[in-house]
Amino acid sequence: MGGTSTGTVAPRHLPADLPDRIRHYVGGEHVDSVDGTTFEVLDPVSNETYLHAAAGKAADVDRAVAAARRAFEDGPWPRLLPRERSRVLHRVADIVEERDARLAELESFDSGLPITQALGQARRAAENFRFFADLVVAQTDDAFKVPGRQLNYVNRKPIGVAGLITPWNTPFMLESWKLGPALATGNTVVLKPAEFTPLSASLWAGIFEEAGVPAGVFNLVHGLGEEAGDALVRHPDVPLISFTGESRTGQLIFANAAPHLKGLSMELGGKSPAVVFADADLDAAVDATIFGVFSLNGERCTAGSRILVQREVYDEFVERYAAHAHRVVVGLPHDPATEVGALVHPEHHAKVMGYIEIGRSEGRLVAGGGRPEGFPTGNYVAPTVFVDVPPDARIFQEEIFGPVVAITPFDTDEEALALANGVRYGLAAYVWTNDLRRAHTFAQSLDAGMVWLNSNNVRDLRTPFGGVKASGLGHEGGYRSIDFYTHQQAVHVTLGEVHQPTFGKGRRP
Ligand code: NAD
């Protein structure tokens, strides 16, 4: 059941000039791990190892942090004028745009994302660089005057070596979301990309070199989270960690960073609701909620993976939704017709399939429910729809991170709100209604960092990005990213007389 396949399974597409080995990038050099070890990287269509990546450990992180620290303390980057850094970062964006097709090809091959969606993510990566390159030039800071007595201003400074730890869903774009503001503000960085998808991250080194980023400003250490990631989190010379990944990894990182009192930005998991009221434009709501959970293979932090539908339109919605889910095109990631590709890794595939088995006893399956026809191998999952799912079901409460959706009916606004907020996560929410007052009232009561009214996840890079509850701590986006990656030092200047009481005035010298 469910998911239209693009037909017979073609042999997997192997991009030309695929490397079979990738290394760390430290102080402007490509280097192997100190202990010489590597780990295997699979492609999600064949699940065969196509690449060996250097497996970073504490010694490799030490080298990378030392290089980044040297570049921060002695190099030009933190001291350049914002306009000068901005020019370099616009060149980064130009290069990413010029190579968008190649980037998308490699990303799609490594992650299983459909090629058209990988292309969109490559362009978004370029836009992230442009946005923060512009923002630091336009940056203003506060100054305050106490008339006749004091002038006070904010001196904004880069912090030092930023540790950036990223997940495997849309890897290149999410790396750019951290690299852009960290570099624009004059920090130097060590990036630890996800071990399932290291391929596109390895392209940053060449892009930065070509754009004119000085050696040591960008450093990259591949490796497992518990090894390379953990060493970065615990490194005393890394005052900032920006992390995107699972909530339980975030908890661990929070604890491990605590002894060093690091600055932390945590963008974590989600189980976001899409609430469809009876007065909504159902055509638009069905289209958007299909896209909202099945795009990016459902491996999307802001996926609308719970759909709450008002009882009056519930049956109609379910019928149309299930029919639509059957039409979603599952295919090889490199095929431009593909809408859902292969999940990133067999371990993740097994996790998603496990949830589908759980869902069979928790809800009523109306589409999908396992492997799509025509894909006996590879990490394929048919777009899967469970309806009549009760709120205590695991498939309602837990993040599945695949093409699986739970649909639940509600009667009143109060009930919809309780259902929407009744999970541990609070990343995004989507509301479909034509009643203006209800839309705003409802949106403001949602436990969600980001709400879209009558819309899918369409980002405005100036707005705050972040979650509440188990979905994250802190916000990035626009000036909030600049705030995270900078110190804001307050400098106080006395005007006129020195204003202070003199101690010991009554005693003789
Ligand atoms: P993950 O937490 O398993 O891994 C993320 C990164 O952390 C990887 O680079 C990994 O190697 C590293 N890591 C793992 N253990 C570590 C440790 N002990 N110390 C330091 N680093 C460690 O997450 P994932 O499976 O790669 O990504 C999927 C998750 O990311 C989902 O939960 C998704 O919702 C979330 N996500 C959130 C956002 C957001 O903006 N809120 C965006 C994308 C993805």
PDB file of C-alpha atoms in Angstrom, residues 233-376:
ATOM      1  CA  VAL A 233      32.213  19.606  23.722  1.00  0.00           C
ATOM      2  CA  ARG A 234      34.722  18.995  26.529  1.00  0.00           C
ATOM      3  CA  HIS A 235      37.573  21.016  25.050  1.00  0.00           C
ATOM      4  CA  PRO A 236      38.544  23.871  27.387  1.00  0.00           C
ATOM      5  CA  ASP A 237      39.557  26.170  24.507  1.00  0.00           C
ATOM      6  CA  VAL A 238      36.148  25.986  22.823  1.00  0.00           C
ATOM      7  CA  PRO A 239      33.901  28.492  24.610  1.00  0.00           C
ATOM      8  CA  LEU A 240      30.871  28.015  22.319  1.00  0.00           C
ATOM      9  CA  ILE A 241      28.996  24.956  21.103  1.00  0.00           C
ATOM     10  CA  SER A 242      26.212  25.264  18.551  1.00  0.00           C
ATOM     11  CA  PHE A 243      24.504  21.894  18.302  1.00  0.00           C
ATOM     12  CA  THR A 244      21.683  20.584  16.133  1.00  0.00           C
ATOM     13  CA  GLY A 245      20.503  17.039  16.693  1.00  0.00           C
ATOM     14  CA  GLU A 246      18.405  14.804  18.887  1.00  0.00           C
ATOM     15  CA  SER A 247      17.060  16.005  22.213  1.00  0.00           C
ATOM     16  CA  ARG A 248      18.789  13.265  24.172  1.00  0.00           C
ATOM     17  CA  THR A 249      22.157  14.107  22.581  1.00  0.00           C
ATOM     18  CA  GLY A 250      21.479  17.731  23.500  1.00  0.00           C
ATOM     19  CA  GLN A 251      20.937  16.735  27.131  1.00  0.00           C
ATOM     20  CA  LEU A 252      24.220  14.857  27.148  1.00  0.00           C
ATOM     21  CA  ILE A 253      26.097  17.764  25.595  1.00  0.00           C
ATOM     22  CA  PHE A 254      24.548  20.154  28.091  1.00  0.00           C
ATOM     23  CA  ALA A 255      25.860  18.027  30.955  1.00  0.00           C
ATOM     24  CA  ASN A 256      29.302  17.516  29.426  1.00  0.00           C
ATOM     25  CA  ALA A 257      29.744  21.227  28.686  1.00  0.00           C
ATOM     26  CA  ALA A 258      28.611  22.285  32.172  1.00  0.00           C
ATOM     27  CA  PRO A 259      32.010  22.073  33.915  1.00  0.00           C
ATOM     28  CA  HIS A 260      33.353  24.567  31.343  1.00  0.00           C
ATOM     29  CA  LEU A 261      30.326  26.913  31.499  1.00  0.00           C
ATOM     30  CA  LYS A 262      30.160  27.113  27.714  1.00  0.00           C
ATOM     31  CA  GLY A 263      27.759  29.133  25.608  1.00  0.00           C
ATOM     32  CA  LEU A 264      25.285  26.628  24.174  1.00  0.00           C
ATOM     33  CA  SER A 265      22.777  26.846  21.387  1.00  0.00           C
ATOM     34  CA  MET A 266      20.608  23.754  21.091  1.00  0.00           C
ATOM     35  CA  GLU A 267      18.331  23.042  18.145  1.00  0.00           C
ATOM     36  CA  LEU A 268      16.738  19.700  18.948  1.00  0.00           C
ATOM     37  CA  GLY A 269      13.967  17.315  17.963  1.00  0.00           C
ATOM     38  CA  GLY A 270      10.321  17.911  17.171  1.00  0.00           C
ATOM     39  CA  LYS A 271       6.882  16.357  16.868  1.00  0.00           C
ATOM     40  CA  SER A 272       5.139  19.323  15.376  1.00  0.00           C
ATOM     41  CA  PRO A 273       1.367  19.524  14.986  1.00  0.00           C
ATOM     42  CA  ALA A 274      -0.541  20.709  11.937  1.00  0.00           C
ATOM     43  CA  VAL A 275      -4.001  21.763  13.141  1.00  0.00           C
ATOM     44  CA  VAL A 276      -6.707  21.786  10.482  1.00  0.00           C
ATOM     45  CA  PHE A 277      -9.949  23.528  11.443  1.00  0.00           C
ATOM     46  CA  ALA A 278     -13.199  22.818   9.612  1.00  0.00           C
ATOM     47  CA  ASP A 279     -13.225  26.305   8.062  1.00  0.00           C
ATOM     48  CA  ALA A 280      -9.790  25.847   6.443  1.00  0.00           C
ATOM     49  CA  ASP A 281      -9.064  25.734   2.735  1.00  0.00           C
ATOM     50  CA  LEU A 282      -8.897  21.934   2.623  1.00  0.00           C
ATOM     51  CA  ASP A 283      -7.163  21.728  -0.754  1.00  0.00           C
ATOM     52  CA  ALA A 284      -4.291  23.864   0.482  1.00  0.00           C
ATOM     53  CA  ALA A 285      -4.223  22.117   3.863  1.00  0.00           C
ATOM     54  CA  VAL A 286      -4.003  18.635   2.323  1.00  0.00           C
ATOM     55  CA  ASP A 287      -1.243  19.699  -0.086  1.00  0.00           C
ATOM     56  CA  ALA A 288       0.755  21.438   2.613  1.00  0.00           C
ATOM     57  CA  THR A 289       0.441  18.714   5.218  1.00  0.00           C
ATOM     58  CA  ILE A 290       1.502  16.088   2.668  1.00  0.00           C
ATOM     59  CA  PHE A 291       4.568  18.170   1.818  1.00  0.00           C
ATOM     60  CA  GLY A 292       5.124  19.029   5.477  1.00  0.00           C
ATOM     61  CA  VAL A 293       5.771  15.462   6.530  1.00  0.00           C
ATOM     62  CA  PHE A 294       6.960  13.698   3.367  1.00  0.00           C
ATOM     63  CA  SER A 295       9.404  16.283   1.967  1.00  0.00           C
ATOM     64  CA  LEU A 296      13.062  15.646   2.829  1.00  0.00           C
ATOM     65  CA  ASN A 297      11.985  12.008   3.333  1.00  0.00           C
ATOM     66  CA  GLY A 298      10.273  13.072   6.557  1.00  0.00           C
ATOM     67  CA  GLU A 299      13.764  13.568   8.000  1.00  0.00           C
ATOM     68  CA  ARG A 300      12.957  17.128   8.915  1.00  0.00           C
ATOM     69  CA  CYS A 301      13.052  18.659  12.388  1.00  0.00           C
ATOM     70  CA  THR A 302      10.025  20.860  11.679  1.00  0.00           C
ATOM     71  CA  ALA A 303       7.973  18.096   9.985  1.00  0.00           C
ATOM     72  CA  GLY A 304       4.253  18.367  10.695  1.00  0.00           C
ATOM     73  CA  SER A 305       4.182  14.753  11.814  1.00  0.00           C
ATOM     74  CA  ARG A 306       0.908  14.975  13.783  1.00  0.00           C
ATOM     75  CA  ILE A 307      -2.141  16.248  11.968  1.00  0.00           C
ATOM     76  CA  LEU A 308      -5.077  17.259  14.139  1.00  0.00           C
ATOM     77  CA  VAL A 309      -8.299  17.601  12.165  1.00  0.00           C
ATOM     78  CA  GLN A 310     -11.644  19.003  13.292  1.00  0.00           C
ATOM     79  CA  ARG A 311     -14.341  16.330  13.415  1.00  0.00           C
ATOM     80  CA  GLU A 312     -16.682  17.955  10.821  1.00  0.00           C
ATOM     81  CA  VAL A 313     -14.093  17.528   8.060  1.00  0.00           C
ATOM     82  CA  TYR A 314     -12.180  14.585   9.521  1.00  0.00           C
ATOM     83  CA  ASP A 315     -13.512  11.804   7.268  1.00  0.00           C
ATOM     84  CA  GLU A 316     -13.175  13.866   4.139  1.00  0.00           C
ATOM     85  CA  PHE A 317      -9.660  14.973   5.098  1.00  0.00           C
ATOM     86  CA  VAL A 318      -8.558  11.427   5.876  1.00  0.00           C
ATOM     87  CA  GLU A 319      -9.899  10.088   2.613  1.00  0.00           C
ATOM     88  CA  ARG A 320      -8.239  12.797   0.538  1.00  0.00           C
ATOM     89  CA  TYR A 321      -5.013  12.617   2.520  1.00  0.00           C
ATOM     90  CA  ALA A 322      -4.665   8.846   2.137  1.00  0.00           C
ATOM     91  CA  ALA A 323      -5.349   9.051  -1.596  1.00  0.00           C
ATOM     92  CA  HIS A 324      -2.767  11.808  -1.934  1.00  0.00           C
ATOM     93  CA  ALA A 325      -0.173   9.862   0.087  1.00  0.00           C
ATOM     94  CA  HIS A 326      -0.544   6.968  -2.368  1.00  0.00           C
ATOM     95  CA  ARG A 327       0.342   9.341  -5.214  1.00  0.00           C
ATOM     96  CA  VAL A 328       3.582  10.606  -3.639  1.00  0.00           C
ATOM     97  CA  VAL A 329       6.406   9.428  -5.864  1.00  0.00           C
ATOM     98  CA  VAL A 330       9.009   7.234  -4.191  1.00  0.00           C
ATOM     99  CA  GLY A 331      12.125   6.787  -6.261  1.00  0.00           C
ATOM    100  CA  LEU A 332      15.853   6.802  -6.634  1.00  0.00           C
ATOM    101  CA  PRO A 333      17.335   9.908  -5.041  1.00  0.00           C
ATOM    102  CA  HIS A 334      18.990  11.146  -8.245  1.00  0.00           C
ATOM    103  CA  ASP A 335      15.771  10.947 -10.310  1.00  0.00           C
ATOM    104  CA  PRO A 336      14.230  14.430 -10.694  1.00  0.00           C
ATOM    105  CA  ALA A 337      10.742  12.882 -10.539  1.00  0.00           C
ATOM    106  CA  THR A 338      11.377  11.482  -7.049  1.00  0.00           C
ATOM    107  CA  GLU A 339       9.533  13.063  -4.128  1.00  0.00           C
ATOM    108  CA  VAL A 340      10.574  10.617  -1.391  1.00  0.00           C
ATOM    109  CA  GLY A 341      14.010   8.978  -1.658  1.00  0.00           C
ATOM    110  CA  ALA A 342      15.867   6.563   0.613  1.00  0.00           C
ATOM    111  CA  LEU A 343      16.357   7.123   4.347  1.00  0.00           C
ATOM    112  CA  VAL A 344      19.861   7.975   5.369  1.00  0.00           C
ATOM    113  CA  HIS A 345      21.123   4.729   6.931  1.00  0.00           C
ATOM    114  CA  PRO A 346      19.981   1.162   7.644  1.00  0.00           C
ATOM    115  CA  GLU A 347      19.958   1.876  11.408  1.00  0.00           C
ATOM    116  CA  HIS A 348      17.605   4.788  10.901  1.00  0.00           C
ATOM    117  CA  HIS A 349      15.522   2.749   8.464  1.00  0.00           C
ATOM    118  CA  ALA A 350      15.149   0.027  11.099  1.00  0.00           C
ATOM    119  CA  LYS A 351      14.051   2.629  13.655  1.00  0.00           C
ATOM    120  CA  VAL A 352      11.369   4.049  11.338  1.00  0.00           C
ATOM    121  CA  MET A 353      10.161   0.546  10.389  1.00  0.00           C
ATOM    122  CA  GLY A 354       9.983  -0.273  14.109  1.00  0.00           C
ATOM    123  CA  TYR A 355       7.642   2.675  14.656  1.00  0.00           C
ATOM    124  CA  ILE A 356       5.477   1.519  11.774  1.00  0.00           C
ATOM    125  CA  GLU A 357       5.088  -1.852  13.484  1.00  0.00           C
ATOM    126  CA  ILE A 358       4.173  -0.103  16.747  1.00  0.00           C
ATOM    127  CA  GLY A 359       1.696   2.085  14.852  1.00  0.00           C
ATOM    128  CA  ARG A 360      -0.219  -0.934  13.544  1.00  0.00           C
ATOM    129  CA  SER A 361      -1.579  -1.560  17.025  1.00  0.00           C
ATOM    130  CA  GLU A 362      -1.993   2.124  17.901  1.00  0.00           C
ATOM    131  CA  GLY A 363      -3.878   3.534  14.912  1.00  0.00           C
ATOM    132  CA  ARG A 364      -5.545   2.569  11.644  1.00  0.00           C
ATOM    133  CA  LEU A 365      -3.164   2.276   8.689  1.00  0.00           C
ATOM    134  CA  VAL A 366      -4.556   3.924   5.538  1.00  0.00           C
ATOM    135  CA  ALA A 367      -1.414   4.328   3.411  1.00  0.00           C
ATOM    136  CA  GLY A 368       2.077   2.857   3.247  1.00  0.00           C
ATOM    137  CA  GLY A 369       3.120   0.683   6.128  1.00  0.00           C
ATOM    138  CA  GLY A 370       6.498  -0.642   5.041  1.00  0.00           C
ATOM    139  CA  ARG A 371       8.679  -0.943   1.979  1.00  0.00           C
ATOM    140  CA  PRO A 372       7.252   0.526  -1.203  1.00  0.00           C
ATOM    141  CA  GLU A 373       6.718  -1.856  -4.078  1.00  0.00           C
ATOM    142  CA  GLY A 374       9.689  -2.144  -6.426  1.00  0.00           C
ATOM    143  CA  PHE A 375      12.297  -1.353  -3.759  1.00  0.00           C
ATOM    144  CA  PRO A 376      13.333  -4.648  -2.179  1.00  0.00           C
TER     145      PRO A 376
END
